[in-house]
Coordinates of C-alpha atoms (C1' of nucleotides) in Angstrom, one line a residue:
Chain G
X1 CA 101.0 -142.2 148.4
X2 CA 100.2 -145.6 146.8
X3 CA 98.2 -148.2 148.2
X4 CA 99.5 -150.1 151.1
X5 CA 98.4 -153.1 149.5
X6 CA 100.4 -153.3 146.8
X7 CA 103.7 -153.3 149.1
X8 CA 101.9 -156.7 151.0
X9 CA 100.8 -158.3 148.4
X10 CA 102.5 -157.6 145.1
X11 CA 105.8 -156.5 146.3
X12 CA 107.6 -157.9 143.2
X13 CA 105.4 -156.1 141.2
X14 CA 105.8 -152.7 142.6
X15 CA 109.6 -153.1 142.7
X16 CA 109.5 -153.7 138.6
X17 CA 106.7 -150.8 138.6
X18 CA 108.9 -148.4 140.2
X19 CA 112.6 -149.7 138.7
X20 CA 111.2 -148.1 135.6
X21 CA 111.4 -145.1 137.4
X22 CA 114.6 -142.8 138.4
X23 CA 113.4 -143.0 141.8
X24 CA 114.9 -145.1 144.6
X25 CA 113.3 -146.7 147.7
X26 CA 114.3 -149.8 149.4
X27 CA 111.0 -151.9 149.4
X28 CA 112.3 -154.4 151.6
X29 CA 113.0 -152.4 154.6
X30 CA 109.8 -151.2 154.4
X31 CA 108.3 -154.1 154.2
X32 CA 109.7 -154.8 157.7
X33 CA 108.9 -151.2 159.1
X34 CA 105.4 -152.8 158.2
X35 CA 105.7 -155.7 159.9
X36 CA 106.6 -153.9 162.8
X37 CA 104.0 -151.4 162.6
X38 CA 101.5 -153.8 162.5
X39 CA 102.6 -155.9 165.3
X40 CA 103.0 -153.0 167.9
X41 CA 99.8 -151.7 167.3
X42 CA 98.4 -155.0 167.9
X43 CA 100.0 -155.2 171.0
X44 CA 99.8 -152.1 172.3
X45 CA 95.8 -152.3 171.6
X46 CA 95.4 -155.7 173.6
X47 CA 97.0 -154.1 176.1
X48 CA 94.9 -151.6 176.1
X49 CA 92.2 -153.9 175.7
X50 CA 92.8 -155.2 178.9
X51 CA 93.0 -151.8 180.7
X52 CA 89.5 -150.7 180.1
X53 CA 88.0 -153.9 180.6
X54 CA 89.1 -153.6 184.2
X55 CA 88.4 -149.7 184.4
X56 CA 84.5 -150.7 183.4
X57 CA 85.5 -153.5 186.7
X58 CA 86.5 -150.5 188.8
X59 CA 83.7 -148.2 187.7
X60 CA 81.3 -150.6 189.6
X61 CA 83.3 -151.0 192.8
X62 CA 82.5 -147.9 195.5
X63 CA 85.3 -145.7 195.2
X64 CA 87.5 -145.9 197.8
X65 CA 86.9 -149.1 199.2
X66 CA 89.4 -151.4 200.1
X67 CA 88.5 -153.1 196.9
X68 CA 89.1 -150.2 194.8
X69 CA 92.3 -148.9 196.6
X70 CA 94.0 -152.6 195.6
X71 CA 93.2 -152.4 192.2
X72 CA 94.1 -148.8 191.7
X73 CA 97.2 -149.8 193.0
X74 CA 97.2 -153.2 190.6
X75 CA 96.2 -150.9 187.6
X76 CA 99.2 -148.5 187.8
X77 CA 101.5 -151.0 186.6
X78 CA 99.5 -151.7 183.5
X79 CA 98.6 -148.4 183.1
X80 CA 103.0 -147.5 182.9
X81 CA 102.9 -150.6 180.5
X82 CA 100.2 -149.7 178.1
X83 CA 101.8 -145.5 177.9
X84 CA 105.1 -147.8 176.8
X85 CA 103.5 -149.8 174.5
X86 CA 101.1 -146.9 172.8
X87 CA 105.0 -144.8 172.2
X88 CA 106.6 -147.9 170.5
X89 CA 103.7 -148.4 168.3
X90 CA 103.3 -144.7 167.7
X91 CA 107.0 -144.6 166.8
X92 CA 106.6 -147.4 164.6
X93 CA 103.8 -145.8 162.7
X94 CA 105.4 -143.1 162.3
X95 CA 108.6 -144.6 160.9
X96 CA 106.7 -146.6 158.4
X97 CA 104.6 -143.7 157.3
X98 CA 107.2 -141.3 156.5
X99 CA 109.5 -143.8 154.8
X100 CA 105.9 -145.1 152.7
X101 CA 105.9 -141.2 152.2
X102 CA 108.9 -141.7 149.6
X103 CA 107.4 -144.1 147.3
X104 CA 106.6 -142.7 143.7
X105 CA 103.3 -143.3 141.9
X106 CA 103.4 -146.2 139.3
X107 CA 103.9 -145.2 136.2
X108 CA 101.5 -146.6 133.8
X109 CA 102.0 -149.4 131.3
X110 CA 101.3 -147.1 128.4
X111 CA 104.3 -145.0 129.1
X112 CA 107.3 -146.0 127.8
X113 CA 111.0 -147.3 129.7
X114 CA 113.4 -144.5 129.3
X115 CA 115.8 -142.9 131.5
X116 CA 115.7 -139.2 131.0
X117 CA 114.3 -135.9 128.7
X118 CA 116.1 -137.7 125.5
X119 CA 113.6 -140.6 125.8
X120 CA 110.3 -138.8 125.9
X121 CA 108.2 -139.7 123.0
X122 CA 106.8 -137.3 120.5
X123 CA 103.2 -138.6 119.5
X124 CA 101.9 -135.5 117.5
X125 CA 102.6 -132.4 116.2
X126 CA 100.6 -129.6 114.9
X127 CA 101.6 -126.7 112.5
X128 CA 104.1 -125.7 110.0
X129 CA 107.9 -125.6 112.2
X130 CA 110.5 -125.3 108.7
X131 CA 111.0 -122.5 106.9
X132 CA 108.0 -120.4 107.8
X133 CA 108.8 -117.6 109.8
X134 CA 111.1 -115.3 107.9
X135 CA 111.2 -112.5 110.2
X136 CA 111.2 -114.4 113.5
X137 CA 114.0 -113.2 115.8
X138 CA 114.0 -113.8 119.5
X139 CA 111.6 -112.2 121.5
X140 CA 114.4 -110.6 123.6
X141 CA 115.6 -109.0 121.0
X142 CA 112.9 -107.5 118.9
X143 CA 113.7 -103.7 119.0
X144 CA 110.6 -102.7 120.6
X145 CA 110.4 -105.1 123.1
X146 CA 112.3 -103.6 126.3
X147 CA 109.2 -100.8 126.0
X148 CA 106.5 -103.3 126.9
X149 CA 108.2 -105.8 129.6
X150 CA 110.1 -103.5 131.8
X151 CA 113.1 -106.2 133.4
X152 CA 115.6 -103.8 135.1
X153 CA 112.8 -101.6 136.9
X154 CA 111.3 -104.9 138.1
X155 CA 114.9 -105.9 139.1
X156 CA 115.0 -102.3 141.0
X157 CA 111.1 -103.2 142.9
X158 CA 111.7 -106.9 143.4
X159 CA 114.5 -109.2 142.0
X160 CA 115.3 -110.5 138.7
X161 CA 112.1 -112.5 137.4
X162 CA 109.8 -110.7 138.2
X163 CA 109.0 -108.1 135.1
X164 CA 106.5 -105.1 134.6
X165 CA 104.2 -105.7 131.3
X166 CA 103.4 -102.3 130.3
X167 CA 100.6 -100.4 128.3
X168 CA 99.7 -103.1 125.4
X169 CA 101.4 -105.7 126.5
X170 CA 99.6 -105.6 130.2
X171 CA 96.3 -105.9 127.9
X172 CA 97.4 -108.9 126.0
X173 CA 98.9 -110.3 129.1
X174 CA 94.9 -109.5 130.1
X175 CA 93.3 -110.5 127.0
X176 CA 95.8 -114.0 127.2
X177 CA 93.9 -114.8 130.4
X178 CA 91.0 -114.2 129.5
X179 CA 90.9 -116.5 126.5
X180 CA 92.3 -119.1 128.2
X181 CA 89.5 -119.0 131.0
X182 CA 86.4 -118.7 128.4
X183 CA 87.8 -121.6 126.6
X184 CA 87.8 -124.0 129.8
X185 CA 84.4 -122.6 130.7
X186 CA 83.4 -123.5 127.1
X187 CA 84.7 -127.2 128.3
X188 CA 82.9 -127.3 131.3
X189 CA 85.4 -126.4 134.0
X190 CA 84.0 -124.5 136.3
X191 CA 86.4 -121.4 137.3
X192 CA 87.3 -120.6 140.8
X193 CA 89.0 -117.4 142.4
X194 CA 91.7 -119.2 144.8
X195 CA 93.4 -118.0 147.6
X196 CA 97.6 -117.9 146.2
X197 CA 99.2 -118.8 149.4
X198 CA 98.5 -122.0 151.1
X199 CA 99.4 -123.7 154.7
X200 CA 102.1 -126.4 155.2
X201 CA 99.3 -129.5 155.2
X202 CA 98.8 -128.2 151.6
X203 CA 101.9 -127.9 150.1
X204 CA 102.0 -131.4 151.9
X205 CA 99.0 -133.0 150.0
X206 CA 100.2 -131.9 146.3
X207 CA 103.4 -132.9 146.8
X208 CA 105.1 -129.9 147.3
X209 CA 106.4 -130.7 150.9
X210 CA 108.1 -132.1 152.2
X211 CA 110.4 -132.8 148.7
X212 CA 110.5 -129.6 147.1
X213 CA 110.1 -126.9 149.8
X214 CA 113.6 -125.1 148.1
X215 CA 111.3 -123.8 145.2
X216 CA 108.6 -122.1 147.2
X217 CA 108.3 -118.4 148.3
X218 CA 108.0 -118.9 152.3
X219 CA 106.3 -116.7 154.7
X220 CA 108.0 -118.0 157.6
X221 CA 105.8 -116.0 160.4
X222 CA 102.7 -117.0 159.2
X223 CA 103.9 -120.6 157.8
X224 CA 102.3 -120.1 154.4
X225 CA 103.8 -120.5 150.7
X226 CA 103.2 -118.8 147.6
X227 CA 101.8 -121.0 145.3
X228 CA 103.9 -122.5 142.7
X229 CA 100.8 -123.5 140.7
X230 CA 97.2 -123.2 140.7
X231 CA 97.4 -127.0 141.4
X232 CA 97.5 -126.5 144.8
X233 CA 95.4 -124.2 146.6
X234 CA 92.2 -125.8 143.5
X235 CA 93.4 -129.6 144.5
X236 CA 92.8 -129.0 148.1
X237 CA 89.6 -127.8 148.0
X238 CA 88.3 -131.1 148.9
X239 CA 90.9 -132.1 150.8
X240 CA 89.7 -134.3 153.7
X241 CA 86.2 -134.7 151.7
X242 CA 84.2 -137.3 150.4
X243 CA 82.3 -136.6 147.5
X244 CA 79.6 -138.4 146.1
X245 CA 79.7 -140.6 142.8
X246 CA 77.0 -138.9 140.8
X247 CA 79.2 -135.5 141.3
X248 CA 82.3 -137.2 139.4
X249 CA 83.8 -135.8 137.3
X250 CA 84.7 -132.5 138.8
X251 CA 86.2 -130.0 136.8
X252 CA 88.2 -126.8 138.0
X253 CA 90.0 -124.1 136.2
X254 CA 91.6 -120.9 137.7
X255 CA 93.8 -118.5 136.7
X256 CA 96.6 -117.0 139.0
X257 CA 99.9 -115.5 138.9
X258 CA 102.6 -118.7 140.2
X259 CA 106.0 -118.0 142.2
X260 CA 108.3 -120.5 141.7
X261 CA 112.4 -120.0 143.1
X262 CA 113.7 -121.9 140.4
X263 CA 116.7 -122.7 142.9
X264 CA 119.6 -124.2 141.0
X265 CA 117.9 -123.8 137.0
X266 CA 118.9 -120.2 137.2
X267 CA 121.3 -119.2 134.9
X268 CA 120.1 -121.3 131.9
X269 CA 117.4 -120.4 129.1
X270 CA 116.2 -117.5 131.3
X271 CA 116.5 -115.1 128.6
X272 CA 113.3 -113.2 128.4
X273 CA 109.8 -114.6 129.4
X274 CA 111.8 -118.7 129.1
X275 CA 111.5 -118.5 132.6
X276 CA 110.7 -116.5 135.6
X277 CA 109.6 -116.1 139.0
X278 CA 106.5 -114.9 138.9
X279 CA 104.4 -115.9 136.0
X280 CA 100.5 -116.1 135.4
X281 CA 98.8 -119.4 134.2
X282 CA 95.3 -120.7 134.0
X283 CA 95.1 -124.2 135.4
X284 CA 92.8 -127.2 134.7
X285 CA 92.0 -129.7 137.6
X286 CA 89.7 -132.5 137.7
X287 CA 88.5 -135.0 140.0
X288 CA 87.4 -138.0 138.5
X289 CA 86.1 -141.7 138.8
X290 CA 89.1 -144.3 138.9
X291 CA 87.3 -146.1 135.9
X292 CA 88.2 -143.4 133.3
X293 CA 91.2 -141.1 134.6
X294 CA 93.3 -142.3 131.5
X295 CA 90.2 -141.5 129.1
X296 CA 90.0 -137.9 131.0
X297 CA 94.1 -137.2 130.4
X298 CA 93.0 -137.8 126.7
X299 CA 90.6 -135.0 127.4
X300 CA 92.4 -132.8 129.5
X301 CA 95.2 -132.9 127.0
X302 CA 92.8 -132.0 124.1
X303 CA 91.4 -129.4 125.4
X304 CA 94.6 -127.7 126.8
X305 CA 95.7 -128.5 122.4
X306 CA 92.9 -126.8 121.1
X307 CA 94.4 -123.0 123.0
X308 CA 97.1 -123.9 120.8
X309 CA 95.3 -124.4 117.7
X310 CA 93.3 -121.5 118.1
X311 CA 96.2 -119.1 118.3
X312 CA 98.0 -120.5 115.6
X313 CA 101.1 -121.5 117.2
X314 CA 103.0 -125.3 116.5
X315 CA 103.4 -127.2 118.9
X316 CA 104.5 -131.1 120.0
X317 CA 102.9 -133.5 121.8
X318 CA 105.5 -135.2 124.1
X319 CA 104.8 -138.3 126.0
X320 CA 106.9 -138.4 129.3
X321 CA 108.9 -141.3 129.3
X322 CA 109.1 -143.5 133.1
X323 CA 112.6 -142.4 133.7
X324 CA 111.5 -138.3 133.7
X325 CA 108.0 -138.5 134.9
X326 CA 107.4 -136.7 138.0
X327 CA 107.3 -138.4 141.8
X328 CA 103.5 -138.4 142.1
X329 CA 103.0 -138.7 138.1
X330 CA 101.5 -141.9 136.8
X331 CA 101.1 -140.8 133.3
X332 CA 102.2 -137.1 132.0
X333 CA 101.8 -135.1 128.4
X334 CA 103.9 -132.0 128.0
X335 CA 102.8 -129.7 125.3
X336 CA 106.1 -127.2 123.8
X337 CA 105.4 -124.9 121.5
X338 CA 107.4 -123.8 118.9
X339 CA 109.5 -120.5 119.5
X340 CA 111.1 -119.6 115.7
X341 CA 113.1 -117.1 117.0
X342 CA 114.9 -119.1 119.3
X343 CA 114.6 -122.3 117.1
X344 CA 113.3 -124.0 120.5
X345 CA 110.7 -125.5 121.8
X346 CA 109.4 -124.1 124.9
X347 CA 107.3 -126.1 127.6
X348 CA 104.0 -124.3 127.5
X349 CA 101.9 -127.4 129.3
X350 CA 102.1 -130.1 131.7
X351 CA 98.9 -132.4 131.3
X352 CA 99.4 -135.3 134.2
X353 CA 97.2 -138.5 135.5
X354 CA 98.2 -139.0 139.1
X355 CA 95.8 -141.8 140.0
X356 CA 94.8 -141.6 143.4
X357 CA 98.4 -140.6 144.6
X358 CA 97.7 -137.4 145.6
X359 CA 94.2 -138.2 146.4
X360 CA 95.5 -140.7 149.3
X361 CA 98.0 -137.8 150.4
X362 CA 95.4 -135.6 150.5
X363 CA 92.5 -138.0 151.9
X364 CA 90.0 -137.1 149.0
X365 CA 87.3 -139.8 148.2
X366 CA 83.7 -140.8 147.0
X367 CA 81.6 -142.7 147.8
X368 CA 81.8 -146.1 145.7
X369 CA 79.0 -148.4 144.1
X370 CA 79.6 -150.7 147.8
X371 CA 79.1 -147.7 149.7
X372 CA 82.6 -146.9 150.9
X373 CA 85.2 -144.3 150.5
X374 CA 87.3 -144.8 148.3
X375 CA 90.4 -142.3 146.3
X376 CA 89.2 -140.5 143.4
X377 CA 91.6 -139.9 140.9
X378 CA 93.2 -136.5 140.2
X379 CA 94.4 -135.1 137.2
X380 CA 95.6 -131.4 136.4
X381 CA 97.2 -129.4 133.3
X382 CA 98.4 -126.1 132.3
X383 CA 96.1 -124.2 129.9
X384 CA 98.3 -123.1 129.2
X385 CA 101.4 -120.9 130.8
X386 CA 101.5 -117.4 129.4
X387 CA 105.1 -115.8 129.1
X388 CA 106.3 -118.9 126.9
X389 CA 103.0 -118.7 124.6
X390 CA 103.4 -114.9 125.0
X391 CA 107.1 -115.5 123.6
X392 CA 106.1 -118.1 120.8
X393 CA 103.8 -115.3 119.4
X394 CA 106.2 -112.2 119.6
X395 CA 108.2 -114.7 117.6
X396 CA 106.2 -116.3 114.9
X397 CA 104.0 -113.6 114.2
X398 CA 107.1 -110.8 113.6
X399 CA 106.4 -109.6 110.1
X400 CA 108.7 -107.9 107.8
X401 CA 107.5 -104.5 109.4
X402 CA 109.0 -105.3 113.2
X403 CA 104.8 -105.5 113.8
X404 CA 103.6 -108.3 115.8
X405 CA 100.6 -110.0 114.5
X406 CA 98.3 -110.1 116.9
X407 CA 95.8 -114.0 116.9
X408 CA 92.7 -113.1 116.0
X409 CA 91.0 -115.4 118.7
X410 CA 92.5 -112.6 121.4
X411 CA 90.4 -109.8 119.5
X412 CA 87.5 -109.8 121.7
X413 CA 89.8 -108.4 124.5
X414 CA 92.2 -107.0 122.7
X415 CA 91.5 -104.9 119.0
X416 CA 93.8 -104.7 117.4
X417 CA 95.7 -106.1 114.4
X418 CA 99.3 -105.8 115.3
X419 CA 101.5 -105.3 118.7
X420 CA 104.6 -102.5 117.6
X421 CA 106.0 -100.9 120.5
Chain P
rG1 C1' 95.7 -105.6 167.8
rG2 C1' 92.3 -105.4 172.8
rA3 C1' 88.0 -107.6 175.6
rG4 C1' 84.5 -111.6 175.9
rA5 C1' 82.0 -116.2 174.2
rG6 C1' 82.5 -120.7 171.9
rG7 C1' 84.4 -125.2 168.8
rU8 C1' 80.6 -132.5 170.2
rG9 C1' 78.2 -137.2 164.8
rG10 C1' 75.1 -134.7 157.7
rC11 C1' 72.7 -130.6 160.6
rA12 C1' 70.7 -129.0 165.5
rG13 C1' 71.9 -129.9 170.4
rA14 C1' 72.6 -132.6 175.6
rG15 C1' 76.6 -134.3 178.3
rU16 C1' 81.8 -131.1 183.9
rG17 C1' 86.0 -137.5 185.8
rG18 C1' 84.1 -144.0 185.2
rU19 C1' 78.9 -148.3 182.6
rC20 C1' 79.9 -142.3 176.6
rG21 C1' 81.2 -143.5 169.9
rA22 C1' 78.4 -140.4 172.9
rA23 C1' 71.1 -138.8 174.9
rU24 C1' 67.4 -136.3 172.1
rG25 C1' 65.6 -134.0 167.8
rU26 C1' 66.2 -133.7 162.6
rG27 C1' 68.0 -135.4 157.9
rC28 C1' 69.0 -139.8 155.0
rC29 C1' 68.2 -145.4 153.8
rU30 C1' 65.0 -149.9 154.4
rG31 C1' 60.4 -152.1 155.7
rA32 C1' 55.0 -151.9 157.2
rC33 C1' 50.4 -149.2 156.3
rU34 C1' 48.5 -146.6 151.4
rC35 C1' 46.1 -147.0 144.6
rG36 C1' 50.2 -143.6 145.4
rA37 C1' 52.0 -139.7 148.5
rA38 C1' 51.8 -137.3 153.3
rA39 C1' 51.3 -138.7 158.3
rU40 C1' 52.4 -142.7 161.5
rC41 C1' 55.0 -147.1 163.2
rA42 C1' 59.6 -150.5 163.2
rG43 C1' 64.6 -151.1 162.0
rG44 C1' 69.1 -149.0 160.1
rU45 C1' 72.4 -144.9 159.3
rG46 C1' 80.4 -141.8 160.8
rU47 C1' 85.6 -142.5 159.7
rG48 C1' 90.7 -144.4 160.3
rC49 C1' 93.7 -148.3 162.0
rC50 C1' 94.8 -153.8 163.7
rG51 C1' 92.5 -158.6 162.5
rU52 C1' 91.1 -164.1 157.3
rA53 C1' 87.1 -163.4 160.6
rA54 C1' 84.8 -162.9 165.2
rG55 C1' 86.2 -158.8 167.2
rG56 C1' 89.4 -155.0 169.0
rU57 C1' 91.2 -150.0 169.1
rA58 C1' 91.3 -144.7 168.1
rC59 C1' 88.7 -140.2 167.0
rC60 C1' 84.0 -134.9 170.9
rG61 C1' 89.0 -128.3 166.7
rG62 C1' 94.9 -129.8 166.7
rG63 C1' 99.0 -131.1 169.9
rG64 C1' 100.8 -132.1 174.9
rG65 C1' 99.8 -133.1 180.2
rU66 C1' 97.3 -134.9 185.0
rU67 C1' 94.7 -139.7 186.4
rC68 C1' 93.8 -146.5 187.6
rG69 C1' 90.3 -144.0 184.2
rA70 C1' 89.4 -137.7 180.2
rA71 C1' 84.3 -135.3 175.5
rU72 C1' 84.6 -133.7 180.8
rC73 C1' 90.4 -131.1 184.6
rC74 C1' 95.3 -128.4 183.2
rC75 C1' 98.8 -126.2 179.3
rU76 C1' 99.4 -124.7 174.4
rC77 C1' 98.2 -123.7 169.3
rC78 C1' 94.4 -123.1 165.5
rC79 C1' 89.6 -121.5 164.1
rU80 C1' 84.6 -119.2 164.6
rC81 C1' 81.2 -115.5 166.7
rU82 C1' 80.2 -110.6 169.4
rC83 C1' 82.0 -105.7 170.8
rC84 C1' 86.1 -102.1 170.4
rG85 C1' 90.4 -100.3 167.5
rC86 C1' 92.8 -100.1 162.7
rC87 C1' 92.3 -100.7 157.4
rA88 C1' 91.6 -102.2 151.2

RNA sequence: GGAGAGGUGGCAGAGUGGUCGAAUGUGCCUGACUCGAAAUCAGGUGUGCCGUAAGGUACCGGGGGUUCGAAUCCCUCCCUCUCCGCCA
């Protein structure tokens, strides 16, 4: 959630902030739900007020004195009163909260007005695209392929999405991983081991709830949900904490396998590894100073680049224009690599700034220069997703053999030159 | 899963219906003493919400209830510990 502040005293300028988004909320009303809110809780706290300064009254009388009796009898009617008054200003609150619930982070003013996919910005690009991949043919359909991800048998154990890597293709699966969590330890992420279900209040925090509950696997007896992204479960680990300044920033990165229902985007690009329901990916969080989240995107985004250098594969740089960012977004990178056999580019990375959205939702602060609490920011990216980079290499690395070319950055954990069936 | 015990401020630990946001100890911060440190002494030291402020209000695991009044009584859920059972 954003701060309240800006709704009292910029209300213009959040409605221009968040026109630029494809997001609707009707400011107005809640500037009145509020108003309300405030005012009941004043009232109902006077009220109150006034109770306990005559219980302290009664706490000196002797109990059940004639005194006493009366004003027992006195203090039931204000007792009724203040229970009335505590439920409207609960009810109140309650209004205003979930309705202040649906308002999107600002976007920042570096990203650009747009109103959908078509208006995202490419700002770089790295490697050769045209004309260099003579043998590429989509991964689905080199020959060999069906031998080392097993689809129908993990249609026949679980559902479609949910494939068996087999014999060298587990092991680069593994060696994938691996990379990916040496390199973030070489940045100076710490890696954590995280639990891959969570509890409703934090699903709720990310984001994930109440919005987009469709798109998680539920347990409903035990009220947990199988993580969609490492995101979650690594985010929370402060939740309800305040750190101290000195410790800022924070960096996290964990690999885990993600389930994600992909209810209603079935049926398109799901060839192959494009998409699926259960996929691994190492994940980069940070927790960082207000000060310098932008500067730490930068970062974040570099170093989630650099995988991508390392293993050869070209890739774009797209900014996220306002009109396709995410709810809790403020800024957002995605990094797609480039798939030759397909001719597509495939979303490998998400690299976001959510300023202290999430961080409000999910009550984690430090402790500022003036002593108090205040949000930190939060940032997170992929680093990267590993059926889509596993795709781009099946493709651009086909040689005029059928043989798969294996990056020689994946050699400590995996040795060998090429990947054939 | 069964039986029992318990969840109070950074930590430890009192408090079984009223003057308790909460004793005491400890930790931390500031000051005094000291060349400095230790020890000692004095003061300070939670968070949210309402309020321009003064101040008010809420929070003793979560939620609900009883009562003029709840950390304290009742219900319910969650969690921790001990023992038993089962098990990677």
């Amino acid at each position: 959630m954003i701060d309240v502040n800006h709704l009292r005293q910029d209300l213009e300028g959040l409605k221009t902030a968040i026109a630029r988004k494809k997001f609707e909320c009707d400011l107005d009303s809640l500037v009145e739900l509020d108003k309300r809110r405030r005012e009941t809780i004043s009232e109902a706290e006077q009220t109150r007020a006034g109770q306990k300064a005559a219980n302290t009254e009664m706490s000196q009388l002797p109990k059940g004195s004639p005194e006493f009796l009366a004003k027992v009898a006195e203090m039931k009617e204000l007792a009724g009163k203040v229970k009335d008054l505590e439920a409207v200003a609960k009810d109140a609150d309650e209004q205003f909260q979930e309705a202040f619930l649906s308002v999107p982070n600002l976007p920042h003013e570096s990203v650009p007005d747009g109103k959908g996919e078509e208006d995202n910005q490419t700002i770089s690009a790295w490697g050769e695209v045209e004309g260099d991949f003579p043998h590429a043919v989509p991964h689905y359909d080199i020959p060999w392929f069906e031998k080392l991800i097993d689809f129908p048998r993990g249609v026949k154990v679980a559902g479609a999405g949910f494939p068996f890597y087999i014999g060298e293709m587990s092991q680069l699966v593994r060696a994938l991983i691996n990379f990916f969590l040496e390199e973030a330890d070489k940045n100076g992420y710490q890696e954590v081991h995280s639990p891959i279900v969570v509890n409703a209040a934090s699903a709720m925090a990310t984001g994930q709830l109440p919005d987009k509950e469709g798109q998680m696997y539920v347990d409903q007896n035990e009220g947990m949900y199988l993580i969609p992204t490492a995101e979650v479960p690594v985010t929370n680990f402060f939740r309800d904490e305040i750190l101290n300044s000195d410790e800022l920033p924070v960096k996290r990165c964990a690999y885990t396998p993600c389930f994600r229902r992909e209810a209603g985007s079935w049926g398109k690009d799901v060839r192959g590894l494009n998409r699926l329901h259960q996929f691994d990916k190492v994940e980069l969080v940070k927790w960082v100073h207000p000060d310098n989240s932008f500067d730490e995107l930068e970062s974040l985004r570099k170093d989630a680049e650099g995988l991508l250098q390392k293993l050869g594969l070209p890739y774009r740089v797209l900014l996220i224009c306002s009109g396709d960012i995410g709810f809790p977004h403020s800024k957002q990178y995605d990094l797609d690599v480039w798939a030759a056999g397909q001719k597509r580019w495939l979303e490998v990375s998400s690299c976001s700034n959510f300023t202290d959205f999430q961080a409000r939702r999910a009550n984690i602060r430090f402790r500022g220069e003036d002593g108090k609490p205040q949000p930190v920011h939060t940032l997170n990216g992929s680093a990267l997703a590993i059926p889509r980079v596993l795709a781009a290499i099946l493709e651009n690395n086909l040689d005029s053999e059928g043989r798969v070319k294996v990056p020689d950055c994946l050699r400590t954990w995996f040795d060998k030159d090429f990947l054939s069936g």
